[in-house]
Amino acid sequence: MSIAYWIVAALLAAFYLYAGGIKILRNQEQLRPMMGWVDTIPMPVVRLIGTLEVLGAAGLILPPLTGIAPWLAVTAATGLVLIQVGGITVHLSRGEARMIGLNVVLLATAAAAVWLGTTWL
């Protein structure tokens, strides 16, 4: 189980470090081609989502790696599940049902991290 957790956590962390990082660092015009929803969400909220994604990525890796409060990894994975629920909600509210594929995969992967974390940590 520990190997499975680390594989899932590493994949999620890499994705969320990138996705969160660009939401933090890029402006609305730079994000628009990749994320059309940034026009409907205020930029401070987009930056908050990016920050939460980066923190979630760190939370998946650092607590189990250091052995300090490893239960935080499960909390981080749960937070990432909630972020994806929000993402799916935004897409569906915009009539973009075809766009939720990645969100569903990320939600399932984060849910797997929650499950693996509760059985392993």
PDB file of C-alpha atoms in Angstrom:
ATOM      1  CA  MET A   1       0.000   0.000   0.000  1.00  0.00           C
ATOM      2  CA  SER A   2       2.788   2.453   0.726  1.00  0.00           C
ATOM      3  CA  ILE A   3       4.153   2.167  -2.822  1.00  0.00           C
ATOM      4  CA  ALA A   4       0.679   2.737  -4.251  1.00  0.00           C
ATOM      5  CA  TYR A   5       0.199   5.789  -2.031  1.00  0.00           C
ATOM      6  CA  TRP A   6       3.518   7.297  -3.090  1.00  0.00           C
ATOM      7  CA  ILE A   7       2.781   6.762  -6.787  1.00  0.00           C
ATOM      8  CA  VAL A   8      -0.663   8.357  -6.516  1.00  0.00           C
ATOM      9  CA  ALA A   9       0.594  11.167  -4.268  1.00  0.00           C
ATOM     10  CA  ALA A  10       3.545  11.945  -6.554  1.00  0.00           C
ATOM     11  CA  LEU A  11       1.338  12.126  -9.643  1.00  0.00           C
ATOM     12  CA  LEU A  12      -1.200  14.339  -7.904  1.00  0.00           C
ATOM     13  CA  ALA A  13       1.475  16.552  -6.379  1.00  0.00           C
ATOM     14  CA  ALA A  14       3.188  17.088  -9.740  1.00  0.00           C
ATOM     15  CA  PHE A  15      -0.107  17.990 -11.404  1.00  0.00           C
ATOM     16  CA  TYR A  16      -1.257  20.342  -8.655  1.00  0.00           C
ATOM     17  CA  LEU A  17       2.130  22.056  -8.306  1.00  0.00           C
ATOM     18  CA  TYR A  18       1.945  22.910 -11.997  1.00  0.00           C
ATOM     19  CA  ALA A  19      -1.770  23.764 -12.142  1.00  0.00           C
ATOM     20  CA  GLY A  20      -1.706  25.748  -8.912  1.00  0.00           C
ATOM     21  CA  GLY A  21       1.525  27.468  -9.809  1.00  0.00           C
ATOM     22  CA  ILE A  22       0.217  28.829 -13.083  1.00  0.00           C
ATOM     23  CA  LYS A  23      -2.973  30.050 -11.384  1.00  0.00           C
ATOM     24  CA  ILE A  24      -0.800  31.943  -8.904  1.00  0.00           C
ATOM     25  CA  LEU A  25       1.769  33.322 -11.355  1.00  0.00           C
ATOM     26  CA  ARG A  26      -0.121  34.059 -14.570  1.00  0.00           C
ATOM     27  CA  ASN A  27      -2.603  36.837 -15.221  1.00  0.00           C
ATOM     28  CA  GLN A  28      -6.158  36.434 -16.493  1.00  0.00           C
ATOM     29  CA  GLU A  29      -5.228  36.942 -20.154  1.00  0.00           C
ATOM     30  CA  GLN A  30      -2.556  34.239 -19.960  1.00  0.00           C
ATOM     31  CA  LEU A  31      -4.914  31.792 -18.238  1.00  0.00           C
ATOM     32  CA  ARG A  32      -7.920  32.374 -20.513  1.00  0.00           C
ATOM     33  CA  PRO A  33      -6.791  30.097 -23.404  1.00  0.00           C
ATOM     34  CA  MET A  34      -6.363  27.172 -20.996  1.00  0.00           C
ATOM     35  CA  MET A  35      -9.131  27.961 -18.539  1.00  0.00           C
ATOM     36  CA  GLY A  36     -12.101  29.805 -19.998  1.00  0.00           C
ATOM     37  CA  TRP A  37     -13.763  29.875 -16.601  1.00  0.00           C
ATOM     38  CA  VAL A  38     -11.355  32.532 -15.313  1.00  0.00           C
ATOM     39  CA  ASP A  39     -13.629  35.143 -16.907  1.00  0.00           C
ATOM     40  CA  THR A  40     -16.467  34.209 -14.553  1.00  0.00           C
ATOM     41  CA  ILE A  41     -14.418  33.835 -11.358  1.00  0.00           C
ATOM     42  CA  PRO A  42     -12.692  36.860  -9.759  1.00  0.00           C
ATOM     43  CA  MET A  43      -8.889  36.657 -10.020  1.00  0.00           C
ATOM     44  CA  PRO A  44      -8.380  36.687  -6.230  1.00  0.00           C
ATOM     45  CA  VAL A  45     -10.474  33.497  -6.092  1.00  0.00           C
ATOM     46  CA  VAL A  46      -8.447  31.962  -8.942  1.00  0.00           C
ATOM     47  CA  ARG A  47      -5.269  32.795  -7.003  1.00  0.00           C
ATOM     48  CA  LEU A  48      -6.798  31.277  -3.849  1.00  0.00           C
ATOM     49  CA  ILE A  49      -7.608  28.072  -5.736  1.00  0.00           C
ATOM     50  CA  GLY A  50      -4.030  27.967  -7.033  1.00  0.00           C
ATOM     51  CA  THR A  51      -2.645  28.471  -3.543  1.00  0.00           C
ATOM     52  CA  LEU A  52      -4.861  25.697  -2.167  1.00  0.00           C
ATOM     53  CA  GLU A  53      -3.706  23.383  -4.952  1.00  0.00           C
ATOM     54  CA  VAL A  54      -0.025  24.066  -4.184  1.00  0.00           C
ATOM     55  CA  LEU A  55      -0.628  23.574  -0.460  1.00  0.00           C
ATOM     56  CA  GLY A  56      -2.527  20.364  -1.201  1.00  0.00           C
ATOM     57  CA  ALA A  57       0.406  19.089  -3.254  1.00  0.00           C
ATOM     58  CA  ALA A  58       2.809  19.841  -0.417  1.00  0.00           C
ATOM     59  CA  GLY A  59       0.419  18.252   2.061  1.00  0.00           C
ATOM     60  CA  LEU A  60       0.355  15.003   0.108  1.00  0.00           C
ATOM     61  CA  ILE A  61       4.137  14.647   0.216  1.00  0.00           C
ATOM     62  CA  LEU A  62       5.724  16.468   3.155  1.00  0.00           C
ATOM     63  CA  PRO A  63       3.858  15.081   6.192  1.00  0.00           C
ATOM     64  CA  PRO A  64       4.337  11.383   5.325  1.00  0.00           C
ATOM     65  CA  LEU A  65       7.894  12.034   4.135  1.00  0.00           C
ATOM     66  CA  THR A  66       8.925  13.753   7.358  1.00  0.00           C
ATOM     67  CA  GLY A  67       6.740  11.664   9.655  1.00  0.00           C
ATOM     68  CA  ILE A  68       5.352  14.850  11.192  1.00  0.00           C
ATOM     69  CA  ALA A  69       1.538  14.707  11.379  1.00  0.00           C
ATOM     70  CA  PRO A  70       1.141  12.215   8.499  1.00  0.00           C
ATOM     71  CA  TRP A  71      -2.644  12.467   8.889  1.00  0.00           C
ATOM     72  CA  LEU A  72      -2.349  15.831   7.131  1.00  0.00           C
ATOM     73  CA  ALA A  73      -1.812  13.928   3.873  1.00  0.00           C
ATOM     74  CA  VAL A  74      -5.344  12.530   4.124  1.00  0.00           C
ATOM     75  CA  THR A  75      -6.621  16.027   4.880  1.00  0.00           C
ATOM     76  CA  ALA A  76      -4.781  17.424   1.851  1.00  0.00           C
ATOM     77  CA  ALA A  77      -6.177  14.700  -0.415  1.00  0.00           C
ATOM     78  CA  THR A  78      -9.678  15.399   0.908  1.00  0.00           C
ATOM     79  CA  GLY A  79      -9.194  19.083   0.127  1.00  0.00           C
ATOM     80  CA  LEU A  80      -8.172  18.205  -3.422  1.00  0.00           C
ATOM     81  CA  VAL A  81     -11.330  16.107  -3.781  1.00  0.00           C
ATOM     82  CA  LEU A  82     -13.347  19.161  -2.743  1.00  0.00           C
ATOM     83  CA  ILE A  83     -11.495  21.366  -5.234  1.00  0.00           C
ATOM     84  CA  GLN A  84     -12.479  18.977  -8.009  1.00  0.00           C
ATOM     85  CA  VAL A  85     -16.090  18.905  -6.857  1.00  0.00           C
ATOM     86  CA  GLY A  86     -16.001  22.686  -7.189  1.00  0.00           C
ATOM     87  CA  GLY A  87     -14.379  22.454 -10.617  1.00  0.00           C
ATOM     88  CA  ILE A  88     -17.022  20.032 -11.851  1.00  0.00           C
ATOM     89  CA  THR A  89     -19.735  22.319 -10.485  1.00  0.00           C
ATOM     90  CA  VAL A  90     -18.284  25.342 -12.319  1.00  0.00           C
ATOM     91  CA  HIS A  91     -18.023  23.437 -15.603  1.00  0.00           C
ATOM     92  CA  LEU A  92     -21.562  22.085 -15.350  1.00  0.00           C
ATOM     93  CA  SER A  93     -22.955  25.529 -14.466  1.00  0.00           C
ATOM     94  CA  ARG A  94     -21.288  26.894 -17.616  1.00  0.00           C
ATOM     95  CA  GLY A  95     -22.761  24.125 -19.788  1.00  0.00           C
ATOM     96  CA  GLU A  96     -19.347  22.496 -20.248  1.00  0.00           C
ATOM     97  CA  ALA A  97     -20.235  18.911 -19.412  1.00  0.00           C
ATOM     98  CA  ARG A  98     -17.663  17.700 -21.947  1.00  0.00           C
ATOM     99  CA  MET A  99     -14.918  19.478 -20.008  1.00  0.00           C
ATOM    100  CA  ILE A 100     -15.228  17.524 -16.752  1.00  0.00           C
ATOM    101  CA  GLY A 101     -13.223  14.462 -17.813  1.00  0.00           C
ATOM    102  CA  LEU A 102      -9.961  15.637 -16.267  1.00  0.00           C
ATOM    103  CA  ASN A 103     -11.808  16.804 -13.152  1.00  0.00           C
ATOM    104  CA  VAL A 104     -13.384  13.367 -12.710  1.00  0.00           C
ATOM    105  CA  VAL A 105     -10.010  11.640 -13.122  1.00  0.00           C
ATOM    106  CA  LEU A 106      -8.389  14.000 -10.614  1.00  0.00           C
ATOM    107  CA  LEU A 107     -11.287  13.540  -8.189  1.00  0.00           C
ATOM    108  CA  ALA A 108     -10.986   9.743  -8.411  1.00  0.00           C
ATOM    109  CA  THR A 109      -7.203   9.907  -7.992  1.00  0.00           C
ATOM    110  CA  ALA A 110      -7.482  12.190  -4.968  1.00  0.00           C
ATOM    111  CA  ALA A 111     -10.153   9.879  -3.508  1.00  0.00           C
ATOM    112  CA  ALA A 112      -7.739   6.977  -4.024  1.00  0.00           C
ATOM    113  CA  ALA A 113      -5.092   8.970  -2.133  1.00  0.00           C
ATOM    114  CA  VAL A 114      -7.571   9.454   0.713  1.00  0.00           C
ATOM    115  CA  TRP A 115      -8.289   5.724   0.807  1.00  0.00           C
ATOM    116  CA  LEU A 116      -4.625   4.721   0.525  1.00  0.00           C
ATOM    117  CA  GLY A 117      -3.672   7.294   3.144  1.00  0.00           C
ATOM    118  CA  THR A 118      -6.222   6.012   5.645  1.00  0.00           C
ATOM    119  CA  THR A 119      -5.102   2.412   5.174  1.00  0.00           C
ATOM    120  CA  TRP A 120      -1.365   3.084   5.088  1.00  0.00           C
ATOM    121  CA  LEU A 121      -0.662   6.121   7.271  1.00  0.00           C
TER     122      LEU A 121
END
